[in-house]
Coordinates of C-alpha atoms in Angstrom, one line a residue:
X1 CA -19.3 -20.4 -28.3
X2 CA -18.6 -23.3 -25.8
X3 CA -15.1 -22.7 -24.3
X4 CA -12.6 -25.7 -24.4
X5 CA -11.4 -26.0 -20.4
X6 CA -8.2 -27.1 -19.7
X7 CA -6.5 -28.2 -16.6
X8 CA -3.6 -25.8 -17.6
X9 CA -3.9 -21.8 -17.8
X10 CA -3.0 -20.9 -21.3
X11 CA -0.1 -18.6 -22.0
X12 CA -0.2 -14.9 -21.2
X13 CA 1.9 -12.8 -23.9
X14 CA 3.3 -10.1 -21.8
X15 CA 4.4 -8.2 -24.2
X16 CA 3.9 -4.6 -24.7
X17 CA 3.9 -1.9 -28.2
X18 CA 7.3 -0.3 -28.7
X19 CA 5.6 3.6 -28.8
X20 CA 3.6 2.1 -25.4
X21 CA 7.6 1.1 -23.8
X22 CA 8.8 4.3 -25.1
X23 CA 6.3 6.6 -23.1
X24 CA 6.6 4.7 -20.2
X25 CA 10.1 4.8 -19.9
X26 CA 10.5 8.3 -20.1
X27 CA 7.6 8.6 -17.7
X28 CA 9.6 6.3 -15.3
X29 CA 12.8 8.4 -15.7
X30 CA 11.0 11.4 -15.4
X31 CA 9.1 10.4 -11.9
X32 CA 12.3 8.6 -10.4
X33 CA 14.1 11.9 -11.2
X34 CA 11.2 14.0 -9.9
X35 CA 10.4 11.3 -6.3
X36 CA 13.8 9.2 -6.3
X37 CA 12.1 8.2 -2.8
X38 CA 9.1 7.2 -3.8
X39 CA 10.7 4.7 -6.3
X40 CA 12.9 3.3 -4.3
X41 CA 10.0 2.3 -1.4
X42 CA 8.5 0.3 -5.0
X43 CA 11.5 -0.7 -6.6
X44 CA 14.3 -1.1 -3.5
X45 CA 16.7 0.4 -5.5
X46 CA 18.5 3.8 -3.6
X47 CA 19.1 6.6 -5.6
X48 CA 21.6 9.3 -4.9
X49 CA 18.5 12.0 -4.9
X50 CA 16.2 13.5 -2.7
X51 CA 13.0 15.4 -3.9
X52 CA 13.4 19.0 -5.0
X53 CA 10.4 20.4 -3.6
X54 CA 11.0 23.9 -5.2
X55 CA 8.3 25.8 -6.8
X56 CA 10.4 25.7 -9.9
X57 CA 10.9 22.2 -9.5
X58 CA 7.3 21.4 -9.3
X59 CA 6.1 23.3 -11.9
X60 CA 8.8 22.1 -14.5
X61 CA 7.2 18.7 -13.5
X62 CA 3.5 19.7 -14.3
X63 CA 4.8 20.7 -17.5
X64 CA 6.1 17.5 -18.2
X65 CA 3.3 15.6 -17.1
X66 CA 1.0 18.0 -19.3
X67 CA 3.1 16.7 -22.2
X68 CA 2.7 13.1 -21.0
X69 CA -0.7 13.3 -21.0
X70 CA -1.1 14.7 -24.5
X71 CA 1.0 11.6 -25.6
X72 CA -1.1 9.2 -23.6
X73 CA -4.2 10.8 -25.2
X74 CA -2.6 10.4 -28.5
X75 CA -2.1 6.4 -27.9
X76 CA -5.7 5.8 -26.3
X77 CA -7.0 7.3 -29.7
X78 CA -5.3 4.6 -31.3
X79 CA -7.0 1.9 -29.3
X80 CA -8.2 0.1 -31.9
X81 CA -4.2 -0.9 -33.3
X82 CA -3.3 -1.4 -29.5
X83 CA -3.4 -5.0 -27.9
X84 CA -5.3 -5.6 -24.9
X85 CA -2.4 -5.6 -22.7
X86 CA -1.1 -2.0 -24.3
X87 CA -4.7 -0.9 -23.3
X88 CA -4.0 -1.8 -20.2
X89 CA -0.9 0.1 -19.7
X90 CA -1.7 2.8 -21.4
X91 CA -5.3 3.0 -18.9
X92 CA -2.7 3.3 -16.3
X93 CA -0.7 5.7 -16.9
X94 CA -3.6 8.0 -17.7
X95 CA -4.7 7.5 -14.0
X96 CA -1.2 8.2 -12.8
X97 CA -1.0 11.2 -14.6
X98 CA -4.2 12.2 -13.5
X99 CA -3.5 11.7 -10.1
X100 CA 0.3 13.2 -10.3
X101 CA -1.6 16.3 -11.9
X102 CA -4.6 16.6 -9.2
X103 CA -1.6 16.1 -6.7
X104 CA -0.1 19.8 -8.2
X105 CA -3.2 21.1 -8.6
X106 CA -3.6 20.3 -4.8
X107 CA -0.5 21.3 -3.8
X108 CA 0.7 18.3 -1.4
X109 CA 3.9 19.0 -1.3
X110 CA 3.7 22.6 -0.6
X111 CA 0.7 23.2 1.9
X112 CA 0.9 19.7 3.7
X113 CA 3.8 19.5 6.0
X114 CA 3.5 16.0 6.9
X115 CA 4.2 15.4 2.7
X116 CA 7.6 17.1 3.5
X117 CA 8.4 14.8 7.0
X118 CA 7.3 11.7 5.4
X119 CA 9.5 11.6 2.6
X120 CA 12.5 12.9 4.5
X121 CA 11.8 10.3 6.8
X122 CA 11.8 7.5 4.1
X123 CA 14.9 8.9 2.2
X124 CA 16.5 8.2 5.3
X125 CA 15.0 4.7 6.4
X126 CA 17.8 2.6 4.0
X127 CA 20.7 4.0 6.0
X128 CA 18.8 4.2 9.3
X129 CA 18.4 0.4 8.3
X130 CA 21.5 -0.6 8.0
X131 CA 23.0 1.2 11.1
X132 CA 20.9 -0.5 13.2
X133 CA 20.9 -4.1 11.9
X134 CA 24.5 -3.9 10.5
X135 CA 23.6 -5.6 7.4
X136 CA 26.3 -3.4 5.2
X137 CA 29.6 -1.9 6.7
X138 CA 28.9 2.0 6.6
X139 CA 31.7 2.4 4.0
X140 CA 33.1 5.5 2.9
X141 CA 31.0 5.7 -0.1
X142 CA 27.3 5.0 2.0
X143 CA 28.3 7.7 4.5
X144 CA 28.9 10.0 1.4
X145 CA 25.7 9.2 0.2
X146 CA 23.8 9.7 4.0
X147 CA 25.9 13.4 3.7
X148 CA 24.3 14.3 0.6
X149 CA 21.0 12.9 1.7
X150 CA 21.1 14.9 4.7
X151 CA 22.2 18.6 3.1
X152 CA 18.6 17.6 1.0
X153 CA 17.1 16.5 3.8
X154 CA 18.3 20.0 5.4
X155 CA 16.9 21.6 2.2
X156 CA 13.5 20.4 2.3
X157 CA 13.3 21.7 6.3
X158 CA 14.9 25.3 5.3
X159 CA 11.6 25.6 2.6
X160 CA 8.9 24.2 4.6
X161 CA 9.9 26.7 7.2
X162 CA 9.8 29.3 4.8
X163 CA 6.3 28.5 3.4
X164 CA 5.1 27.8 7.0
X165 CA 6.4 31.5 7.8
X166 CA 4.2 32.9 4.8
X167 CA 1.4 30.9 5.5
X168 CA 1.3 28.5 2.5
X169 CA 2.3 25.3 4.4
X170 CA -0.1 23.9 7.0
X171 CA 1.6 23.4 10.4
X172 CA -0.9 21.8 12.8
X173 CA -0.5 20.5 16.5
X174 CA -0.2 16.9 14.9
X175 CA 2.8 18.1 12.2
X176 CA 4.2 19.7 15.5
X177 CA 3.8 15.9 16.8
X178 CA 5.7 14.6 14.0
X179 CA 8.4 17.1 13.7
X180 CA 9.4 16.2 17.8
X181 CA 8.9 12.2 16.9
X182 CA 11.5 12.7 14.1
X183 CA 14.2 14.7 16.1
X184 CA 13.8 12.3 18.9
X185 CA 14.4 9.8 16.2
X186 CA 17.8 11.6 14.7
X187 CA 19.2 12.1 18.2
X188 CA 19.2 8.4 18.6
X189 CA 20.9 7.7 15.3
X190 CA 24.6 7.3 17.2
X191 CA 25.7 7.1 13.3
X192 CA 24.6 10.3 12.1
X193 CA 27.8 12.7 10.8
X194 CA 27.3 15.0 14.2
X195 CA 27.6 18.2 11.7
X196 CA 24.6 17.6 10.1
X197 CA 22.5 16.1 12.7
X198 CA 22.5 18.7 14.8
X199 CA 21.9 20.9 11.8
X200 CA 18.7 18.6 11.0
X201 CA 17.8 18.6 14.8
X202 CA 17.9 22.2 15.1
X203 CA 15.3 23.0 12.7
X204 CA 13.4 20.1 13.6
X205 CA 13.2 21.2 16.7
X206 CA 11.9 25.0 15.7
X207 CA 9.6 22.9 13.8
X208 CA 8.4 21.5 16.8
X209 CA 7.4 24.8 18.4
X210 CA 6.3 26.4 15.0
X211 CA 2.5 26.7 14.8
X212 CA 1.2 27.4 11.2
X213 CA -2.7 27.6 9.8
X214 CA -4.5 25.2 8.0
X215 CA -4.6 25.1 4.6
X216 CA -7.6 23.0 3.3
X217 CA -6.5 20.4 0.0
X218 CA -8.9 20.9 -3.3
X219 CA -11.5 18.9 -2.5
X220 CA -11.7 16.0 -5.0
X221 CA -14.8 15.1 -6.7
X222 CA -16.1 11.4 -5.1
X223 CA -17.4 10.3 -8.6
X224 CA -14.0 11.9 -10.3
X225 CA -12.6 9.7 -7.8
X226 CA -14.2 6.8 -8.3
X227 CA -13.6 7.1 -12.1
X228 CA -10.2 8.5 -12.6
X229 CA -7.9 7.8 -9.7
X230 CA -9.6 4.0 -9.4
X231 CA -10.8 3.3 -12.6
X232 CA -14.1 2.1 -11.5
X233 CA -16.9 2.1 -13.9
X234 CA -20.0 1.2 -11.1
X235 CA -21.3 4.1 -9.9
X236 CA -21.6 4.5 -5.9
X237 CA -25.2 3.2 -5.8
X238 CA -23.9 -0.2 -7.2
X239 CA -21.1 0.1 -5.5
X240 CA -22.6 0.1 -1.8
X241 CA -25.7 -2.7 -3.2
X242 CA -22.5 -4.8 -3.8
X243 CA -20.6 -4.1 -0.4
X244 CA -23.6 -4.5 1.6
X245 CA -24.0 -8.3 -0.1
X246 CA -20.3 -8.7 0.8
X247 CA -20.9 -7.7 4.4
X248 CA -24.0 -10.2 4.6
X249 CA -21.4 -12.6 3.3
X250 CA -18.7 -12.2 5.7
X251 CA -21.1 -11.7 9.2
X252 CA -22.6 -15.4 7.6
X253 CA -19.5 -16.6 8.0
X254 CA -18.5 -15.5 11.4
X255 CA -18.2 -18.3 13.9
X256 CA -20.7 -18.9 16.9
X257 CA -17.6 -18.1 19.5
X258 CA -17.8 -14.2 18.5
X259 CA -21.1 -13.7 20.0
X260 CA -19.2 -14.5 23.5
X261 CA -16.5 -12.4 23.5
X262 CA -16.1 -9.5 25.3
X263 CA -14.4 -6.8 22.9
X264 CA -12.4 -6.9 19.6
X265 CA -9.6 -6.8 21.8
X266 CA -10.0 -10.0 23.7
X267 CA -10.1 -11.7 20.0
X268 CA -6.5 -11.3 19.4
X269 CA -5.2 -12.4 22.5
X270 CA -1.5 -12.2 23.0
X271 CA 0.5 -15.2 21.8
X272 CA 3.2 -17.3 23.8
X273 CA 5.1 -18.3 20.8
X274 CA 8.0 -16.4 21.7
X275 CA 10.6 -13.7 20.4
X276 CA 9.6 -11.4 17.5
X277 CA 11.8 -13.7 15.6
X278 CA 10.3 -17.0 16.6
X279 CA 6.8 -15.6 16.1
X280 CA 8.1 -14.2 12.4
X281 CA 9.2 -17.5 11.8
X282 CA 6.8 -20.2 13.1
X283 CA 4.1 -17.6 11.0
X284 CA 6.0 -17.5 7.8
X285 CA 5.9 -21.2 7.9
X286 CA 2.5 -21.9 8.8
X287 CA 1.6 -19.6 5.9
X288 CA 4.5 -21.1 3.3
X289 CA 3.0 -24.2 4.1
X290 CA -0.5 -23.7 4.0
X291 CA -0.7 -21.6 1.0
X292 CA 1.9 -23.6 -1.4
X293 CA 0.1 -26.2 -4.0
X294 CA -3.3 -24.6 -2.4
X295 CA -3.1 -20.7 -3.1
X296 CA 0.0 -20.7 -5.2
X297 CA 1.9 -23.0 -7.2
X298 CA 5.5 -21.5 -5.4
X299 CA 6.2 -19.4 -2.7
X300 CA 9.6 -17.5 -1.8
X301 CA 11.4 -19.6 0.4
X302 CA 13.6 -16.8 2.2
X303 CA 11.3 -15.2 5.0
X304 CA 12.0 -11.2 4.9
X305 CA 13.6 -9.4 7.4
X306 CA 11.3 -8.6 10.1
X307 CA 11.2 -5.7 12.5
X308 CA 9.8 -3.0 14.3
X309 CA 9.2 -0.4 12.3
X310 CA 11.7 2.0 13.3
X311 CA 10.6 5.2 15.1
X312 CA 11.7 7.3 12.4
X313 CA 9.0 6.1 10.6
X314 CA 6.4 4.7 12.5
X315 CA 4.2 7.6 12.5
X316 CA 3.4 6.6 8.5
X317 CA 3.3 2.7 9.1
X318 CA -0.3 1.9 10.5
X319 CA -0.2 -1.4 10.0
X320 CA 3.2 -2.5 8.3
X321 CA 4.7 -1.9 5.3
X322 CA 7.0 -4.7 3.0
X323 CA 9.8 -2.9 1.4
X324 CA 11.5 -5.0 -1.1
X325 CA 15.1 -4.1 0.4
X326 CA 17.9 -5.5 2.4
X327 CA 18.6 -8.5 1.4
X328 CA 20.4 -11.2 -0.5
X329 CA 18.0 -12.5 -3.0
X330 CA 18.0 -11.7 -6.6
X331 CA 16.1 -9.0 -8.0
X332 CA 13.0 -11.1 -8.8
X333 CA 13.3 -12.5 -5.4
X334 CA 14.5 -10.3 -2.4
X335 CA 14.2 -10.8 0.7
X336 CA 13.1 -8.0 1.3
X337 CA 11.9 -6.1 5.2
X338 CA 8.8 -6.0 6.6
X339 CA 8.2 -3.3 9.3
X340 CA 5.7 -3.9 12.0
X341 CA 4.0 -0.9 13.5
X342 CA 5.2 -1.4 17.4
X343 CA 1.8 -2.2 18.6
X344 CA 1.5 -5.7 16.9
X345 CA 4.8 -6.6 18.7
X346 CA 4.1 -5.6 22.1
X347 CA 4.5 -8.4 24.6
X348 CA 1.0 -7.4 26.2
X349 CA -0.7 -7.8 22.8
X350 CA 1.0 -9.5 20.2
X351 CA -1.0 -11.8 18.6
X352 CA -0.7 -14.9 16.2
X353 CA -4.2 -13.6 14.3
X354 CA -3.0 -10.3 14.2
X355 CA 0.5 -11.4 13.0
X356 CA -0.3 -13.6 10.6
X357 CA -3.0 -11.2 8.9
X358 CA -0.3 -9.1 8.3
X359 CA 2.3 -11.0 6.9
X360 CA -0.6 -13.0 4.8
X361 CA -1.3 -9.4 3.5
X362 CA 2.4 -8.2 3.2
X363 CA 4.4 -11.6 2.3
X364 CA 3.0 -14.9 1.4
X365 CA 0.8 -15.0 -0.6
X366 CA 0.2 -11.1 -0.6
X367 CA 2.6 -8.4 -1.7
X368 CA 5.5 -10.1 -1.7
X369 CA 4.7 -12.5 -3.9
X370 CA 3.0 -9.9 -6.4
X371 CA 6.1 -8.1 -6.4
X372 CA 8.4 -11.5 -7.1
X373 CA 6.0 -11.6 -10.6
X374 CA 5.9 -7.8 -11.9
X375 CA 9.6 -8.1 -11.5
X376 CA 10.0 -10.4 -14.4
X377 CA 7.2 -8.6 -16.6
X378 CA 8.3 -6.4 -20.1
X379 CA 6.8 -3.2 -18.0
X380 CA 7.9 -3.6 -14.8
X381 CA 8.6 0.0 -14.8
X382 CA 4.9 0.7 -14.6
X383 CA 4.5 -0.7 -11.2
X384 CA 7.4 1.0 -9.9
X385 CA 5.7 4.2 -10.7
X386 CA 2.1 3.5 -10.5
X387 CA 0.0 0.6 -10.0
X388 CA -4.1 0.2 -10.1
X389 CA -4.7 0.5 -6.0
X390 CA -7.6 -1.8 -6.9
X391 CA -5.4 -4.4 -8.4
X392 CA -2.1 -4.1 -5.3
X393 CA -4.7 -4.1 -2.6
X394 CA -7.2 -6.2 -3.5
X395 CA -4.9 -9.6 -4.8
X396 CA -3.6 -8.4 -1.1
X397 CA -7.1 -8.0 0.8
X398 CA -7.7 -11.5 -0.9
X399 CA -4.6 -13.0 0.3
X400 CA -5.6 -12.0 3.7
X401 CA -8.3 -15.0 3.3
X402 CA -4.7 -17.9 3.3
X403 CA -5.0 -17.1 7.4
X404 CA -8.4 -19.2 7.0
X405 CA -6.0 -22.3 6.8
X406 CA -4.5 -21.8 9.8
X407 CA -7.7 -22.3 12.1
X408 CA -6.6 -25.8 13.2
X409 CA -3.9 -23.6 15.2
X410 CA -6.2 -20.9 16.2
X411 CA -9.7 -20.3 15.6
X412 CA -9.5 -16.5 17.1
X413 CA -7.7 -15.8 13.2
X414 CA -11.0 -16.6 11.8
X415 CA -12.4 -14.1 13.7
X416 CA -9.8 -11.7 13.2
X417 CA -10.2 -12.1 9.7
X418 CA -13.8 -11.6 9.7
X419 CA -13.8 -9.0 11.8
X420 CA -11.2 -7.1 9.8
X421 CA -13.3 -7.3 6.4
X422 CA -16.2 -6.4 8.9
X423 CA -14.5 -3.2 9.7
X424 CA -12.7 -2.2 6.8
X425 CA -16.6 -2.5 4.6
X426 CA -17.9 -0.5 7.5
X427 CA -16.1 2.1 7.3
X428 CA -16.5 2.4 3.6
X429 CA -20.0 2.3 3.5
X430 CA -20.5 5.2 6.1
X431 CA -18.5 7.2 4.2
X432 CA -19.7 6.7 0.7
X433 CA -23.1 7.5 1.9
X434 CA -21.9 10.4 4.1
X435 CA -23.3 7.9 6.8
X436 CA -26.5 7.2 5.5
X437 CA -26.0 3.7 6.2
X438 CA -25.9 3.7 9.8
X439 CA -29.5 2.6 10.6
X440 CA -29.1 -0.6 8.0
X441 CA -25.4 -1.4 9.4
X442 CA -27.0 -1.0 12.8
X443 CA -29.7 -3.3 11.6
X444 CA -27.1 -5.8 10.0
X445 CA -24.8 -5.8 12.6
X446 CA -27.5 -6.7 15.3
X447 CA -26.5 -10.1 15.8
X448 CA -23.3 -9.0 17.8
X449 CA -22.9 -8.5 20.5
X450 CA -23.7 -4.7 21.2
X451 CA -19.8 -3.8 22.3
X452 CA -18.4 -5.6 19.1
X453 CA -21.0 -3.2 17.1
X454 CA -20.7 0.1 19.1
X455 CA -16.9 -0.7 18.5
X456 CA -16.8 -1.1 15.3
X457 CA -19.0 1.3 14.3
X458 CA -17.0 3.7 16.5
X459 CA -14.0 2.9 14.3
X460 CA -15.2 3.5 11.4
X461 CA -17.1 7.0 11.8
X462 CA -13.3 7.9 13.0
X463 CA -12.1 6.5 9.7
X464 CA -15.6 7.4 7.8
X465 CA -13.7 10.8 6.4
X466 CA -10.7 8.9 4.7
X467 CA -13.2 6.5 3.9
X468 CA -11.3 6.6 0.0
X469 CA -7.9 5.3 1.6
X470 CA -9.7 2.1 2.7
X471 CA -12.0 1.7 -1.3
X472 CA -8.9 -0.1 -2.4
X473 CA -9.2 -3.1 0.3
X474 CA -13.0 -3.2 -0.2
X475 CA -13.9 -2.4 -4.1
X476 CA -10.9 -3.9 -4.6
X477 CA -11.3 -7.2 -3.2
X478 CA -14.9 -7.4 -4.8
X479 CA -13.6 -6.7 -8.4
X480 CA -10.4 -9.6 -7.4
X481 CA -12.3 -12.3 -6.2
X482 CA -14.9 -11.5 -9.4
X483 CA -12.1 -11.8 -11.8
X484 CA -10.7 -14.7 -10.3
X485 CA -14.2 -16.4 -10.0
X486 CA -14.5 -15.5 -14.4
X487 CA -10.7 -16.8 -14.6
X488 CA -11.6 -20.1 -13.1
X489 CA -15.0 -20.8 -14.4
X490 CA -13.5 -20.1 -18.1
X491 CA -10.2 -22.6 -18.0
X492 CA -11.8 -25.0 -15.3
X493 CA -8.5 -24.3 -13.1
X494 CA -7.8 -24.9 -9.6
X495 CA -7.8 -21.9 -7.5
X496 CA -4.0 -22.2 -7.3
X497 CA -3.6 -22.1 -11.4
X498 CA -6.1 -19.6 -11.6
X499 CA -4.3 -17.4 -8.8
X500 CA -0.8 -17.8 -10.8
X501 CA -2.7 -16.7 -13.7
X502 CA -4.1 -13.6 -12.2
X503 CA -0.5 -12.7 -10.8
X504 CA 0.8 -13.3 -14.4
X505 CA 0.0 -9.5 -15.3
X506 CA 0.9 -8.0 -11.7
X507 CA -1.6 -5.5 -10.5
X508 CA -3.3 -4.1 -13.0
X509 CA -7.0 -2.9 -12.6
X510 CA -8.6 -6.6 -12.2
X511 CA -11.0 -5.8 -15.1
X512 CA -7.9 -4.8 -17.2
X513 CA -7.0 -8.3 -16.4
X514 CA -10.3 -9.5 -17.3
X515 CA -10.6 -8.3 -20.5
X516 CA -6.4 -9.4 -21.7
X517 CA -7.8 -12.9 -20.5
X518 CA -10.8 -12.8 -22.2
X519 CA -13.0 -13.8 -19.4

């Protein structure tokens, strides 16, 4: 049947079963009782809580996720009374659970140290936050709350020692790494209650000298994976046929000035635009500009606050991380921080391609702007629990592709750009072939010069072993910019329109999008 294109996207009804809502907000209450951390790194909003970390603790919450899932399964046999958009949801949270259940199966949070320091670390970050920017006056009530956090904090130290003692907790030379990073960390924090900070520091510290064995994680089934963590329904052969087309794609594209240069270094040369500040902001509103009327109808006028991310937690901040916290926009609209790991703002190497790749991929038009949409959606609650990786990352990998505007101020961002999705598909494909595909990538890449190839190549056989961490930015782009090319071709929309249109549903699994569009 001939479609009838409009100019205009059609309405999207957003909302969602009342035995769907139901589920997921006991799920939500559940999890943000169970990780009151992790929620508020989604959601921004700080809860009194830390993670109990208990065996008790953790096995109560199997037991509810066992019971979640039988409810889930219950729904999905109903598919056929569920809308498209309940389908969706309910898709989901039967990955989440799956993950949340592979995650206990695994143990995370008991054999893997580094689970323990990160989230201590991040329960922390809000107050470390405000003490050093001042943005709230540490009233009595806040230090209350940094007490509390800090006899948890104290808590989740006393039990990893304990397991580390017994042998159940992995303590390697790099936790050892983290634990001295951390204390060095506290012992800075002038506003710390000196009590408990030299309580924290203390066993820190032991931490520091405390050598435990490794204990090796389930290993995870790569086509289990594939299939229930990311939802994808191509199997790994189609999946590298499609990422080698992409990389084809992106080295046509590269321009002529790459074959000169002398390593991926000298690409991103450091910028003299100024301060971290005046960088943040001249960046923010080359982007803003570029993007609004072209890749989005509106953009968030308020630039986040920018920073450094803080020591405390810069060991789990590779790139940077937007946090939709401190500030004074509305819930739909926050201003929100972004951290910047400390090597994008060194004076020696600070860069306006590297800069504004990240803040195309964190703020406008990347997470930020995802997160100003799902705010205003019936089930919210979803992505402040769990979100399709394919659907966050890849609206963000797409986003990246907004720096392309900004050439007429500096061509090196193209070949940042480039150079990124280069790397990124590289690493990818030598690990989902357990590095079959070095001779054809050697092949492909032959056209560079041979230190750009060794380098990146180099990269990503480091890399090729977490090769799943980096599926989300890759698969994920592919199944995006698919959607999006269905979304326009159907409603003949600009790809502004057909971006807001995407973003409508926030990030769910792009085909999940696909098939509540119709497309």
């Amino acid at each position: 049947m001939k479609r009838d294109f409009k100019a205009e996207p059609p309405r999207v009804e957003t909302d969602i079963s009342l035995s769907v809502k139901a589920l997921l907000d006991r799920i939500f209450d559940g999890y943000s009782a169970q990780f009151p951390t992790l929620v508020m790194l989604a959601t921004g909003t700080i809860s009194e809580g830390v993670e109990d970390l208990s065996d008790a603790s953790l096995k109560s919450w199997a037991e509810k996720l066992e019971s979640y899932s039988v409810e889930i399964a219950r729904l999905a046999g109903q598919l056929q009374f569920l809308t498209p958009i309940d389908r969706a949801v309910v898709a989901e949270i039967q990955r989440f659970l799956f993950r949340q259940l592979l995650a206990y199966r695994q143990r995370i949070f008991i054999t893997k140290a580094a689970s323990s320091y990160q989230l201590i670390c991040f329960a922390l970050l809000p107050y470390y936050l405000r003490s050093q920017i001042n943005i709230h006056d540490q009233s009595p009530e806040i230090l209350n709350e940094l007490r509390f956090k800090l006899y948890r904090c104290i808590d989740i130290l006393d039990l990893m020692m304990k397991r580390v003692d017994q042998g159940i907790t992995s303590h390697t030379k790099k936790d050892r790494q983290l634990a001295s990073m951390i204390a060095t960390s506290i012992q800075k924090w002038s506003a710390l209650p000196e009590d408990l900070a030299n309580a924290l520091l203390s066993r820190l510290r032991k931490l520091a000298q405390t050598e435990g064995k490794e204990t090796p994680l389930e290993a995870t089934d790569t086509d289990s994976y594939l299939r229930d963590i990311l939802g994808i329904t191509a199997g790994p052969l189609q999946i590298v046929q499609a990422l080698f087309s992409m990389m084809e794609e992106e080295l046509l594209g590269l321009p002529e000035e790459l074959r000169r240069s002398e390593s991926l270094q000298k690409i991103q040369r450091p910028t003299s635009l100024g301060s971290h500040d005046q960088v943040f902001d001249q960046v923010f509103i080359l982007l803003s500009e570029k993007t609004k009327g072209v890749f989005l109808d509106t953009t968030s006028a308020k630039r986040p606050l920018c920073l450094v991310a803080p020591e405390l937690i810069s060991p789990f901040v590779l790139d940077a991380l937007y946090l939709p916290l401190h500030g004074e926009g509305s819930i739909e609209d926050p201003s929100g921080a972004l951290l910047v790991n400390p090597i994008y703002l060194n004076p020696n190497t600070m860069s306006l391609a590297g800069l504004a790749l990240i803040m195309a991929h964190e703020i406008v038009p990347g997470h930020r702007e995802q997160h100003r949409r799902w705010m205003q959606l019936p089930f919210s609650k979803l992505f402040s629990i769990t979100r399709s990786p394919l659907g966050f990352e890849g609206w963000a990998s797409h986003a990246e592709s907004a720096v392309l505007e900004l050439t007429e101020q500096d061509n090196r961002v193209q070949r940042a750009f480039k150079l990124q999705r280069i790397r990124r598909l590289t690493t990818v494909l030598l690990g989902l072939t357990n590095g079959r595909a070095e001779p054809v990538l050697n092949r492909i890449l032959s056209n560079l010069p041979v230190h750009i190839r060794d380098e990146l190549l180099g990269i990503a056989k480091r890399m090729s072993g977490v090769f799943h961490q980096m599926l989300p930015y890759t698969w994920g782009l592919y199944e995006t910019k698919t959607t999006l090319s269905s979304i326009k071709s159907a409603y003949a929309l600009s790809d502004a329109k057909a971006h807001e249109l995407y973003l409508t549903l926030g990030p769910l699994h792009p085909q999940s999008i696909k098939a509540i569009l119709g497309v």
